[in-house]
CSV table of C-alpha atoms and ligand atoms in Angstrom, one decimal:
chain,number,residue,atom,x,y,z
A,507,MET,CA,-139.2,21.3,-68.9
A,508,ALA,CA,-136.9,18.7,-67.3
A,509,LYS,CA,-136.6,19.1,-63.5
A,510,LYS,CA,-133.1,20.0,-62.2
A,511,ASN,CA,-131.6,19.7,-58.7
A,512,ASN,CA,-128.5,21.6,-59.3
A,513,ILE,CA,-128.0,24.5,-61.7
A,514,ALA,CA,-124.5,25.6,-62.6
A,515,VAL,CA,-124.7,29.0,-64.3
A,516,LYS,CA,-122.8,28.7,-67.6
A,517,ARG,CA,-122.2,32.3,-68.4
A,518,LEU,CA,-122.2,35.7,-66.8
A,519,PRO,CA,-123.2,38.9,-68.5
A,520,LEU,CA,-120.7,40.9,-70.5
A,521,ASP,CA,-121.7,44.4,-71.8
A,522,PRO,CA,-119.5,46.0,-74.5
A,523,GLY,CA,-118.4,49.6,-73.8
A,524,PRO,CA,-119.5,51.9,-70.9
A,525,ALA,CA,-123.2,52.4,-69.8
A,526,ALA,CA,-123.0,56.1,-70.9
A,527,TRP,CA,-126.3,57.2,-69.3
A,528,ASN,CA,-124.8,56.0,-66.0
A,529,SER,CA,-121.3,57.3,-66.6
A,530,ILE,CA,-122.5,60.9,-67.1
A,531,LEU,CA,-124.3,61.0,-63.7
A,532,PRO,CA,-122.6,61.8,-60.4
A,533,GLU,CA,-121.0,58.8,-58.7
A,534,ALA,CA,-123.7,56.2,-57.8
A,535,GLN,CA,-124.7,54.9,-54.4
A,536,LYS,CA,-122.8,51.6,-53.7
A,537,TYR,CA,-124.6,48.5,-52.4
A,538,PRO,CA,-122.6,45.8,-50.7
A,539,THR,CA,-121.3,42.6,-52.2
A,540,LEU,CA,-122.8,39.4,-50.6
A,541,THR,CA,-120.0,38.1,-48.4
A,542,SER,CA,-121.8,35.8,-45.9
A,543,ASP,CA,-124.5,33.1,-45.8
A,544,ILE,CA,-127.9,34.5,-45.2
A,545,GLN,CA,-131.6,33.5,-45.4
A,546,ALA,CA,-134.4,35.3,-47.1
A,547,ASP,CA,-138.0,34.5,-48.0
A,548,TRP,CA,-137.5,35.7,-51.6
A,549,VAL,CA,-134.5,36.1,-53.8
A,550,ILE,CA,-134.6,38.2,-57.0
A,551,VAL,CA,-131.7,37.6,-59.5
A,552,GLY,CA,-131.0,40.6,-61.7
A,553,GLY,CA,-131.4,44.4,-61.0
A,554,GLY,CA,-132.9,45.6,-64.3
A,555,PHE,CA,-136.5,46.7,-65.0
A,556,ALA,CA,-137.8,43.2,-64.4
A,557,GLY,CA,-135.9,42.7,-61.1
A,558,LEU,CA,-136.8,46.0,-59.6
A,559,ALA,CA,-140.4,45.7,-60.6
A,560,ALA,CA,-140.5,42.2,-59.1
A,561,ALA,CA,-139.0,43.6,-55.9
A,562,GLU,CA,-141.5,46.5,-55.8
A,563,ARG,CA,-144.5,44.3,-56.4
A,564,LEU,CA,-143.3,41.6,-54.0
A,565,SER,CA,-142.8,44.1,-51.3
A,566,GLN,CA,-146.3,45.4,-51.8
A,567,LEU,CA,-147.7,41.9,-51.6
A,568,VAL,CA,-145.7,40.4,-48.8
A,569,GLY,CA,-144.3,43.4,-47.0
A,570,ASN,CA,-143.5,41.5,-43.8
A,571,GLU,CA,-141.3,38.9,-45.6
A,572,THR,CA,-137.6,39.3,-46.4
A,573,ILE,CA,-136.6,40.1,-50.0
A,574,VAL,CA,-133.0,40.1,-51.4
A,575,LEU,CA,-132.0,41.3,-54.8
A,576,VAL,CA,-128.6,40.2,-56.2
A,577,GLU,CA,-127.1,41.8,-59.3
A,578,ALA,CA,-124.1,40.4,-61.1
A,579,GLY,CA,-122.5,43.8,-61.7
A,580,ARG,CA,-123.4,47.4,-60.6
A,581,LEU,CA,-127.0,48.6,-60.9
A,582,ALA,CA,-127.6,50.6,-64.1
A,583,GLU,CA,-124.5,49.2,-65.8
A,584,GLY,CA,-126.4,46.5,-67.6
A,585,PRO,CA,-128.9,46.9,-70.4
A,586,ALA,CA,-131.3,48.7,-68.0
A,587,GLY,CA,-128.8,51.6,-67.9
A,588,ARG,CA,-127.7,51.5,-71.5
A,589,ASN,CA,-131.0,51.8,-73.5
A,590,SER,CA,-132.5,54.8,-75.2
A,591,GLY,CA,-135.0,55.4,-72.5
A,592,PHE,CA,-138.3,55.2,-74.4
A,593,MET,CA,-141.1,53.6,-72.3
A,594,ILE,CA,-143.6,53.0,-75.0
A,595,ASP,CA,-147.2,52.0,-74.7
A,596,LEU,CA,-147.9,51.2,-78.4
A,597,PRO,CA,-146.4,48.2,-80.1
A,598,HIS,CA,-143.8,49.1,-82.8
A,599,GLU,CA,-145.8,47.0,-85.2
A,600,LEU,CA,-149.6,47.2,-85.2
A,601,ASN,CA,-151.5,44.3,-86.8
A,602,SER,CA,-155.0,45.6,-86.5
A,603,GLU,CA,-155.8,45.6,-90.2
A,604,THR,CA,-153.8,42.6,-91.1
A,605,TYR,CA,-155.7,39.5,-89.8
A,606,ALA,CA,-158.8,38.6,-87.8
A,607,GLY,CA,-158.4,38.8,-84.0
A,608,ALA,CA,-155.3,41.1,-84.4
A,609,HIS,CA,-157.3,44.1,-83.3
A,610,GLU,CA,-158.1,42.6,-79.9
A,611,GLN,CA,-154.4,41.4,-79.6
A,612,ASP,CA,-153.1,44.9,-80.2
A,613,LEU,CA,-155.5,46.4,-77.6
A,614,ARG,CA,-154.5,43.7,-75.1
A,615,GLN,CA,-150.8,44.5,-75.5
A,616,ILE,CA,-151.5,48.2,-75.2
A,617,ARG,CA,-153.5,47.7,-72.0
A,618,LEU,CA,-150.7,45.6,-70.5
A,619,ASN,CA,-148.0,48.1,-71.6
A,620,ARG,CA,-150.0,50.9,-70.0
A,621,ALA,CA,-150.4,49.0,-66.8
A,622,ALA,CA,-146.6,48.6,-66.6
A,623,ILE,CA,-146.0,52.3,-67.4
A,624,ASP,CA,-148.5,53.3,-64.7
A,625,PHE,CA,-146.6,51.0,-62.3
A,626,ALA,CA,-143.3,52.7,-63.2
A,627,ARG,CA,-145.0,56.1,-62.8
A,628,ASP,CA,-146.3,55.1,-59.3
A,629,MET,CA,-142.7,54.2,-58.4
A,630,ALA,CA,-141.5,57.5,-59.8
A,631,ARG,CA,-144.0,59.3,-57.5
A,632,GLU,CA,-143.3,57.1,-54.5
A,633,TYR,CA,-139.5,57.7,-54.8
A,634,ASP,CA,-139.7,61.3,-55.7
A,635,ILE,CA,-138.2,60.9,-59.2
A,636,GLY,CA,-138.5,64.2,-61.1
A,637,PRO,CA,-139.3,65.0,-64.8
A,638,ASP,CA,-135.5,65.2,-65.6
A,639,VAL,CA,-135.5,61.4,-65.1
A,640,PHE,CA,-139.1,60.3,-65.7
A,641,ASP,CA,-140.9,62.5,-68.2
A,642,SER,CA,-144.5,61.6,-69.4
A,643,CYS,CA,-143.9,63.6,-72.6
A,644,GLY,CA,-145.2,61.1,-75.2
A,645,LYS,CA,-143.0,60.2,-78.2
A,646,VAL,CA,-142.5,61.1,-81.8
A,647,THR,CA,-141.8,58.6,-84.6
A,648,ALA,CA,-140.1,60.4,-87.4
A,649,ALA,CA,-139.3,59.9,-91.1
A,650,GLY,CA,-136.5,61.4,-93.2
A,651,SER,CA,-137.4,59.8,-96.5
A,652,ASP,CA,-140.5,59.1,-98.6
A,653,LYS,CA,-140.4,55.5,-97.5
A,654,GLY,CA,-140.3,56.5,-93.9
A,655,VAL,CA,-143.3,58.8,-94.5
A,656,ALA,CA,-145.2,55.8,-96.0
A,657,HIS,CA,-144.4,53.8,-92.8
A,658,ILE,CA,-145.8,56.7,-90.7
A,659,GLU,CA,-149.0,56.8,-92.9
A,660,SER,CA,-149.5,53.1,-92.5
A,661,TYR,CA,-149.0,53.3,-88.7
A,662,ARG,CA,-151.4,56.3,-88.5
A,663,LYS,CA,-154.1,54.2,-90.2
A,664,HIS,CA,-153.6,51.5,-87.6
A,665,LEU,CA,-154.0,54.1,-84.8
A,666,GLU,CA,-157.2,55.3,-86.4
A,667,THR,CA,-158.6,51.7,-86.4
A,668,LEU,CA,-157.7,51.4,-82.8
A,669,GLY,CA,-159.2,54.7,-81.8
A,670,GLU,CA,-155.8,55.9,-80.5
A,671,ARG,CA,-154.9,59.6,-80.3
A,672,TYR,CA,-152.1,61.0,-82.4
A,673,GLU,CA,-150.8,64.3,-84.0
A,674,LEU,CA,-148.9,64.7,-87.2
A,675,ARG,CA,-145.9,67.1,-87.2
A,676,SER,CA,-144.7,68.8,-90.4
A,677,ALA,CA,-141.1,69.1,-91.6
A,678,ALA,CA,-141.0,72.7,-90.3
A,679,GLU,CA,-142.4,71.7,-86.9
A,680,MET,CA,-139.8,68.9,-86.7
A,681,LYS,CA,-137.0,71.4,-87.5
A,682,ASP,CA,-138.2,73.8,-84.8
A,683,TRP,CA,-138.3,71.0,-82.3
A,684,THR,CA,-135.0,69.1,-83.1
A,685,GLY,CA,-133.0,71.8,-84.9
A,686,SER,CA,-132.4,69.3,-87.7
A,687,ASP,CA,-134.0,69.7,-91.2
A,688,PHE,CA,-133.5,65.9,-91.7
A,689,TYR,CA,-137.1,65.0,-90.8
A,690,GLN,CA,-139.9,65.3,-93.3
A,691,LYS,CA,-142.7,64.2,-91.0
A,692,GLY,CA,-143.4,63.2,-87.4
A,693,LEU,CA,-146.1,61.3,-85.6
A,694,PHE,CA,-146.7,62.2,-82.0
A,695,THR,CA,-148.5,59.8,-79.6
A,696,PRO,CA,-149.0,60.9,-76.0
A,697,GLY,CA,-148.8,57.7,-74.0
A,698,ALA,CA,-145.0,57.1,-73.8
A,699,VAL,CA,-142.6,58.2,-71.2
A,700,MET,CA,-138.9,59.2,-71.7
A,701,ILE,CA,-136.6,58.3,-68.9
A,702,GLN,CA,-132.9,58.9,-68.1
A,703,PRO,CA,-132.6,55.1,-67.8
A,704,ALA,CA,-129.7,54.9,-65.4
A,705,GLY,CA,-131.1,57.7,-63.3
A,706,PHE,CA,-134.4,55.8,-63.1
A,707,ILE,CA,-132.8,52.5,-62.1
A,708,ARG,CA,-130.6,54.2,-59.5
A,709,GLN,CA,-133.5,56.1,-57.9
A,710,VAL,CA,-135.9,53.2,-57.9
A,711,ALA,CA,-133.2,51.0,-56.3
A,712,HIS,CA,-132.5,53.7,-53.7
A,713,GLY,CA,-136.2,53.9,-52.8
A,714,LEU,CA,-136.5,50.1,-52.6
A,715,SER,CA,-133.4,49.6,-50.6
A,716,LYS,CA,-135.3,50.6,-47.4
A,717,ARG,CA,-137.4,47.4,-47.8
A,718,VAL,CA,-135.3,45.2,-50.0
A,719,SER,CA,-131.7,44.1,-49.4
A,720,ILE,CA,-129.7,44.8,-52.5
A,721,TYR,CA,-126.3,43.3,-53.3
A,722,GLU,CA,-124.1,44.4,-56.2
A,723,ASN,CA,-121.2,42.5,-57.8
A,724,SER,CA,-122.8,39.3,-56.6
A,725,PRO,CA,-123.4,37.1,-59.6
A,726,VAL,CA,-125.3,34.0,-59.1
A,727,THR,CA,-123.1,31.1,-60.2
A,728,GLU,CA,-125.1,28.2,-59.0
A,729,MET,CA,-128.5,27.2,-57.6
A,730,GLN,CA,-129.3,24.2,-55.5
A,731,LEU,CA,-132.9,23.3,-55.6
A,732,GLY,CA,-134.8,21.5,-52.9
A,733,ALA,CA,-137.5,22.0,-50.2
A,734,ASP,CA,-135.6,25.3,-49.7
A,735,HIS,CA,-133.4,26.6,-52.5
A,736,THR,CA,-129.8,27.8,-52.1
A,737,VAL,CA,-128.6,30.6,-54.4
A,738,LEU,CA,-124.8,30.7,-54.5
A,739,THR,CA,-122.6,33.7,-55.4
A,740,PRO,CA,-118.8,33.7,-55.3
A,741,ARG,CA,-118.6,34.9,-51.6
A,742,GLY,CA,-121.9,34.1,-50.0
A,743,LYS,CA,-125.1,32.1,-50.4
A,744,ILE,CA,-128.8,32.7,-49.7
A,745,ARG,CA,-131.3,30.1,-48.5
A,746,THR,CA,-134.7,30.9,-49.7
A,747,LYS,CA,-138.2,29.5,-50.4
A,748,GLY,CA,-138.7,31.4,-53.7
A,749,VAL,CA,-136.6,32.7,-56.5
A,750,ILE,CA,-137.5,35.1,-59.3
A,751,LEU,CA,-135.0,35.1,-62.2
A,752,ALA,CA,-135.0,38.5,-63.8
A,753,VAL,CA,-131.9,38.1,-65.9
A,754,ASN,CA,-133.4,38.6,-69.4
A,755,GLY,CA,-131.6,36.4,-72.0
A,756,HIS,CA,-129.2,35.0,-69.4
A,757,VAL,CA,-132.0,32.8,-68.2
A,758,GLN,CA,-130.5,30.5,-70.8
A,759,SER,CA,-127.2,30.5,-68.9
A,760,PHE,CA,-129.2,29.0,-66.0
A,761,GLY,CA,-130.2,26.1,-68.4
A,762,PHE,CA,-133.8,27.3,-69.1
A,763,PHE,CA,-135.3,27.7,-72.6
A,764,PRO,CA,-132.3,26.2,-74.5
A,765,GLY,CA,-132.5,26.6,-78.3
A,766,ARG,CA,-135.4,29.0,-78.0
A,767,LEU,CA,-134.0,32.5,-77.2
A,768,LEU,CA,-132.6,35.0,-79.7
A,769,HIS,CA,-129.8,37.1,-78.3
A,770,VAL,CA,-129.7,40.4,-80.2
A,771,PHE,CA,-127.3,43.3,-79.5
A,772,THR,CA,-128.0,46.9,-80.4
A,773,TYR,CA,-125.5,49.8,-80.2
A,774,ALA,CA,-125.4,53.5,-79.4
A,775,SER,CA,-123.0,56.5,-79.3
A,776,MET,CA,-123.3,59.6,-77.2
A,777,THR,CA,-121.6,62.9,-78.0
A,778,ARG,CA,-119.5,64.8,-75.5
A,779,ALA,CA,-121.4,67.7,-73.8
A,780,LEU,CA,-122.1,70.4,-76.4
A,781,SER,CA,-120.6,73.8,-76.0
A,782,ARG,CA,-122.9,76.9,-75.7
A,783,ASP,CA,-122.0,77.8,-79.2
A,784,GLU,CA,-122.8,74.3,-80.6
A,785,VAL,CA,-126.1,74.4,-78.8
A,786,LYS,CA,-126.9,77.7,-80.5
A,787,ARG,CA,-125.8,76.3,-83.9
A,788,LEU,CA,-128.0,73.3,-83.3
A,789,GLY,CA,-131.2,75.2,-82.4
A,790,GLY,CA,-134.4,73.4,-81.6
A,791,THR,CA,-135.6,72.6,-78.1
A,792,LYS,CA,-133.6,71.1,-75.2
A,793,ASP,CA,-135.0,67.6,-74.6
A,794,TRP,CA,-136.4,65.5,-77.3
A,795,GLY,CA,-136.3,62.1,-78.8
A,796,VAL,CA,-137.3,60.5,-82.1
A,797,LEU,CA,-137.9,56.9,-82.9
A,798,PRO,CA,-137.3,55.8,-86.5
A,799,ALA,CA,-140.3,55.1,-88.8
A,800,ASP,CA,-138.4,52.3,-90.4
A,801,PRO,CA,-137.8,49.5,-87.8
A,802,MET,CA,-134.1,49.3,-88.9
A,803,GLY,CA,-133.7,53.1,-88.7
A,804,THR,CA,-131.9,55.3,-86.1
A,805,THR,CA,-133.2,56.4,-82.7
A,806,VAL,CA,-132.0,59.9,-81.8
A,807,ARG,CA,-132.2,61.7,-78.4
A,808,ARG,CA,-131.1,65.0,-77.1
A,809,SER,CA,-130.7,65.1,-73.4
A,810,SER,CA,-130.0,68.4,-71.7
A,811,ASP,CA,-128.1,68.5,-68.4
A,812,CYS,CA,-129.9,65.9,-66.3
A,813,MET,CA,-128.1,66.2,-62.9
A,814,GLY,CA,-125.3,68.3,-64.5
A,815,SER,CA,-124.5,65.8,-67.2
A,816,GLY,CA,-124.4,68.3,-70.1
A,817,ASP,CA,-126.3,68.7,-73.3
A,818,ARG,CA,-125.7,65.7,-75.4
A,819,ILE,CA,-127.0,63.8,-78.4
A,820,VAL,CA,-127.4,60.0,-78.4
A,821,ILE,CA,-127.6,57.9,-81.6
A,822,ARG,CA,-128.8,54.3,-81.6
A,823,ASN,CA,-128.9,51.9,-84.5
A,824,HIS,CA,-127.6,48.6,-85.8
A,825,ALA,CA,-128.5,45.1,-84.5
A,826,THR,CA,-126.7,41.8,-84.6
A,827,LEU,CA,-127.6,38.3,-83.5
A,828,ASN,CA,-124.9,37.0,-81.2
A,829,GLN,CA,-126.0,33.6,-79.8
A,830,SER,CA,-122.9,33.5,-77.7
A,831,ILE,CA,-124.5,36.4,-75.7
A,832,GLU,CA,-121.3,38.4,-76.4
A,833,ALA,CA,-120.7,41.2,-79.0
A,834,THR,CA,-117.5,41.4,-80.9
A,835,PRO,CA,-115.1,44.3,-81.5
A,836,GLY,CA,-116.1,44.1,-85.2
A,837,ASN,CA,-119.7,44.6,-84.2
A,838,MET,CA,-118.8,47.7,-82.2
A,839,LYS,CA,-116.6,49.1,-85.0
A,840,ARG,CA,-119.4,48.7,-87.6
A,841,ALA,CA,-121.9,50.3,-85.3
A,842,ALA,CA,-119.6,53.3,-84.7
A,843,MET,CA,-119.2,53.8,-88.4
A,844,LEU,CA,-123.0,53.7,-89.0
A,845,GLN,CA,-123.7,56.0,-86.1
A,846,ASP,CA,-121.1,58.6,-87.2
A,847,ARG,CA,-122.8,58.6,-90.6
A,848,SER,CA,-126.3,59.0,-89.1
A,849,PHE,CA,-125.1,61.8,-86.9
A,850,ALA,CA,-123.5,63.6,-89.8
A,851,ASN,CA,-126.7,63.2,-91.9
A,852,ARG,CA,-128.9,64.7,-89.2
A,853,PHE,CA,-126.6,67.3,-87.7
A,854,PRO,CA,-124.3,68.9,-90.4
A,855,MET,CA,-124.1,72.0,-88.2
A,856,LEU,CA,-122.3,69.9,-85.5
A,857,THR,CA,-119.4,68.8,-87.7
A,858,GLY,CA,-116.4,68.2,-85.4
A,859,VAL,CA,-118.4,67.1,-82.4
A,860,ASP,CA,-117.0,63.8,-81.2
A,861,MET,CA,-118.6,60.8,-79.7
A,862,GLU,CA,-117.5,60.5,-76.1
A,863,TYR,CA,-119.1,57.1,-75.4
A,864,ARG,CA,-119.9,54.1,-77.6
A,865,TRP,CA,-121.6,51.0,-76.3
A,866,GLY,CA,-123.7,48.0,-77.0
A,867,GLY,CA,-126.3,46.1,-75.1
A,868,ARG,CA,-128.3,42.9,-75.0
A,869,LEU,CA,-132.0,42.3,-76.0
A,870,CYS,CA,-133.7,38.9,-75.9
A,871,LEU,CA,-136.4,37.9,-78.4
A,872,THR,CA,-138.3,34.7,-79.3
A,873,LEU,CA,-139.4,33.7,-82.8
A,874,ASN,CA,-143.1,33.8,-81.7
A,875,SER,CA,-142.6,37.0,-79.6
A,876,VAL,CA,-143.7,35.4,-76.3
A,877,PRO,CA,-141.7,36.0,-73.1
A,878,ALA,CA,-139.7,33.3,-71.3
A,879,PHE,CA,-142.1,33.6,-68.3
A,880,GLY,CA,-143.6,31.4,-65.6
A,881,GLU,CA,-142.7,28.9,-62.9
A,882,VAL,CA,-139.8,27.0,-64.5
A,883,GLU,CA,-139.0,24.8,-61.4
A,884,ASN,CA,-140.8,24.4,-58.2
A,885,ARG,CA,-140.9,27.9,-56.7
A,886,VAL,CA,-138.5,29.3,-59.3
A,887,TRP,CA,-140.1,31.9,-61.6
A,888,SER,CA,-138.7,33.4,-64.8
A,889,ALA,CA,-139.5,37.0,-65.7
A,890,CYS,CA,-137.2,37.0,-68.8
A,891,CYS,CA,-137.0,37.7,-72.5
A,892,GLN,CA,-138.9,41.0,-73.2
A,893,ASN,CA,-139.1,40.9,-77.1
A,894,GLY,CA,-138.4,44.6,-77.6
A,895,LEU,CA,-139.9,47.5,-75.6
A,896,GLY,CA,-138.0,45.9,-72.7
A,897,THR,CA,-138.2,48.9,-70.3
A,898,VAL,CA,-142.0,48.4,-70.3
A,899,LYS,CA,-142.2,44.7,-70.8
A,900,GLY,CA,-139.4,44.0,-68.3
A,901,THR,CA,-141.4,46.0,-65.8
A,902,LEU,CA,-144.5,44.1,-66.7
A,903,SER,CA,-142.9,40.7,-66.4
A,904,GLY,CA,-141.4,41.5,-63.1
A,905,MET,CA,-144.7,42.6,-61.7
A,906,MET,CA,-146.4,39.6,-63.1
A,907,ALA,CA,-143.8,37.1,-61.8
A,908,ALA,CA,-144.3,38.5,-58.3
A,909,GLU,CA,-148.1,38.2,-58.7
A,910,GLN,CA,-147.9,34.7,-60.0
A,911,ALA,CA,-145.5,33.7,-57.1
A,912,VAL,CA,-147.7,35.2,-54.4
A,913,LEU,CA,-151.3,35.3,-55.7
A,914,GLY,CA,-151.3,32.6,-58.3
A,915,HIS,CA,-153.9,34.6,-60.3
A,916,SER,CA,-154.8,38.2,-60.8
A,917,GLU,CA,-156.8,40.0,-63.4
A,918,LEU,CA,-153.7,41.5,-65.1
A,919,LEU,CA,-151.8,38.2,-64.9
A,920,ASP,CA,-154.7,36.3,-66.6
A,921,GLN,CA,-154.5,38.9,-69.5
A,922,PHE,CA,-150.7,38.7,-69.5
A,923,ILE,CA,-150.2,34.9,-69.6
A,924,ASP,CA,-149.8,33.6,-73.1
A,925,TYR,CA,-149.8,29.9,-72.9
A,926,ALA,CA,-147.6,29.5,-76.0
A,927,VAL,CA,-144.0,28.6,-75.2
A,928,PRO,CA,-141.1,30.2,-77.1
A,929,SER,CA,-140.7,28.4,-80.4
A,930,ARG,CA,-137.7,26.2,-81.1
A,931,LEU,CA,-135.1,28.0,-83.2
A,932,PRO,CA,-133.4,26.7,-86.4
A,933,PRO,CA,-129.9,25.3,-85.6
A,934,ASP,CA,-126.7,27.4,-85.8
A,935,PRO,CA,-124.8,28.3,-87.9
A,936,PHE,CA,-127.8,28.6,-90.2
A,937,LEU,CA,-129.8,30.7,-87.7
A,938,SER,CA,-127.0,33.3,-87.1
A,939,ILE,CA,-125.9,33.6,-90.7
A,940,GLY,CA,-129.5,33.8,-91.9
A,941,ALA,CA,-130.5,36.4,-89.3
A,942,ASN,CA,-127.5,38.6,-89.7
A,943,VAL,CA,-127.7,38.6,-93.5
A,944,THR,CA,-131.4,39.5,-93.2
A,945,MET,CA,-130.7,42.3,-90.8
A,946,ARG,CA,-127.9,43.7,-92.9
A,947,PHE,CA,-130.2,43.6,-96.0
A,948,LYS,CA,-133.0,45.4,-94.0
A,949,GLU,CA,-130.5,48.1,-92.9
A,950,TRP,CA,-129.5,48.6,-96.5
A,951,GLN,CA,-133.2,48.9,-97.4
A,952,ALA,CA,-133.7,51.4,-94.7
A,953,GLY,CA,-131.6,53.8,-96.7
A,954,ILE,CA,-131.1,57.2,-95.0
A,955,GLU,CA,-133.5,56.3,-92.2
A,956,LEU,CA,-130.5,54.4,-90.8
B,640,FAD,C1,-128.8,50.5,-76.9
B,640,FAD,C2,-130.1,50.0,-76.4
B,640,FAD,C3,-131.2,50.8,-76.6
B,640,FAD,C4,-132.4,50.3,-76.1
B,640,FAD,N1,-133.5,51.2,-76.1
B,640,FAD,C5,-134.7,50.8,-75.5
B,640,FAD,C6,-135.8,51.7,-75.5
B,640,FAD,O1,-135.7,52.9,-75.9
B,640,FAD,N2,-136.9,51.3,-74.9
B,640,FAD,C7,-137.1,50.0,-74.4
B,640,FAD,O2,-138.2,49.7,-73.9
B,640,FAD,N3,-136.0,49.2,-74.5
B,640,FAD,C8,-134.9,49.5,-75.0
B,640,FAD,N4,-133.8,48.7,-75.0
B,640,FAD,C9,-134.0,47.3,-74.3
B,640,FAD,C10,-134.0,47.3,-72.8
B,640,FAD,O3,-132.8,48.0,-72.3
B,640,FAD,C11,-134.0,45.9,-72.3
B,640,FAD,O4,-135.0,45.2,-73.0
B,640,FAD,C12,-134.3,45.9,-70.8
B,640,FAD,O5,-133.2,46.4,-70.1
B,640,FAD,C13,-134.7,44.5,-70.3
B,640,FAD,O6,-134.9,44.6,-68.9
B,640,FAD,P1,-134.7,43.3,-68.0
B,640,FAD,O7,-134.8,43.8,-66.6
B,640,FAD,O8,-135.5,42.2,-68.4
B,640,FAD,O9,-133.2,42.9,-68.3
B,640,FAD,P2,-131.8,43.6,-68.1
B,640,FAD,O10,-132.0,45.1,-68.1
B,640,FAD,O11,-130.9,43.0,-69.0
B,640,FAD,O12,-131.4,43.2,-66.6
B,640,FAD,C14,-131.0,41.9,-66.2
B,640,FAD,C15,-130.0,42.0,-65.1
B,640,FAD,O13,-129.7,40.7,-64.7
B,640,FAD,C16,-128.3,40.7,-64.4
B,640,FAD,N5,-127.8,39.3,-64.4
B,640,FAD,C17,-127.6,38.5,-65.5
B,640,FAD,N6,-127.1,37.3,-65.1
B,640,FAD,C18,-127.0,37.3,-63.7
B,640,FAD,C19,-126.5,36.4,-62.7
B,640,FAD,N7,-126.0,35.2,-63.0
B,640,FAD,N8,-126.5,36.9,-61.4
B,640,FAD,C20,-127.0,38.1,-61.1
B,640,FAD,N9,-127.4,39.0,-62.0
B,640,FAD,C21,-127.4,38.6,-63.3
B,640,FAD,C22,-127.6,41.5,-65.4
B,640,FAD,O14,-126.4,42.0,-65.0
B,640,FAD,C23,-128.7,42.6,-65.6
B,640,FAD,O15,-128.4,43.8,-64.8
B,640,FAD,C24,-132.5,49.1,-75.5
B,640,FAD,C25,-131.4,48.3,-75.3
B,640,FAD,C26,-130.2,48.7,-75.8
B,640,FAD,C27,-129.0,47.9,-75.6
């Protein structure tokens, strides 16, 4: 990677629609905007899963040094507060039967994911985060069609090969649990956690703020690199000896990994709070979530009354590649149409219940599924590009960046580091047209699983 002295940040994050999980909570604690010139031993840029995990791990490793975290917007307003809240230990795709060496690769990824979930669980304990926000309840992958059932069967075989625990759920059990008779089969695995994502980010930040100085509405617009680095925001700057970039796909806006990152948006809708009568008509249990058996299918969650936020249903589906790192109104409109259809298919007893919030959010992927990780300039580390399962892998890359910056090596870091770099992408417009056409085709193939 070419060495740079001065980095002008090309683009700041833009998130379409409100971060509903944050909007339904009581007003958040405010952190100041950086309005003066300060010094710190460490600066973390970005306050999502990676940034907060980096701050937590750094503060464990160098508790006597000063740590500053700067976030472009408000905490829990970015992707960290707008995801479906599944912290999952098992990869969505398991390769164990597919090619030699894949078994060990799957086990390695599961070990790493579990280390990250344990780290998040330790933070939840340390900061007194209750089960309404961090619930170690496992997860269910569910199928509504024969094709979905076949996906579940194939995944189950992989779990057998790996010696992983699971339970199958019948259509009747799925109905008792969700209230919907849409699902033909479910596959429960115990290692996942369901979080109220905005609640988790807020409470971790609150706990950390006793040891880490947090600034909101303080986007980094420039970095001057030298013996000491200077991190500039519109109204103040920070002199520091070490920087961890935890900005996910926006690491490209800092000039790193050009032509190697895929910027994918996915979308969600959340109903208004259900009335008592609607809750009765729905039936089922209070808090549950299902992931789709088909990768292009629909994630559904019911969340009941976390901090007085009401009993609501969240629907997530649709994905688009937007290399501009911005979603369009057209993307939002199509997502809304698909989500209304998915909701109606699953909850005919709730006809007439409107969506109160609709939003989209960014993911970052690479063609060869490796993160954009490591020391990208002298004493500047990247903990970016999570390739799906970003609540877990973001936590992992933040922990690992802190360990690399302070320790150089650790047992977990040696397992984590993949020496492959993100592969080069085909040029646009071929990439965007090809990827979006392929995703639309796969959505069509997903049938009613969407
Ligand atoms: C609808 C939806 C559903 C999802 N569901 C799930 C799920 O169920 N499970 C799961 O694991 N993942 C899910 N994800 C993905 C997950 O949210 C992300 O992968 C995760 O948030 C990545 O964490 P991160 O900390 O790396 O990046 P982010 O959460 O994107 O945090 C990066 C932060 O950096 C800040 N930033 C960027 N540029 C600057 C700058 N110049 N200066 C200062 N700050 C800056 C941003 O504002 C942002 O807050 C979902 C995503 C969406 C959109």
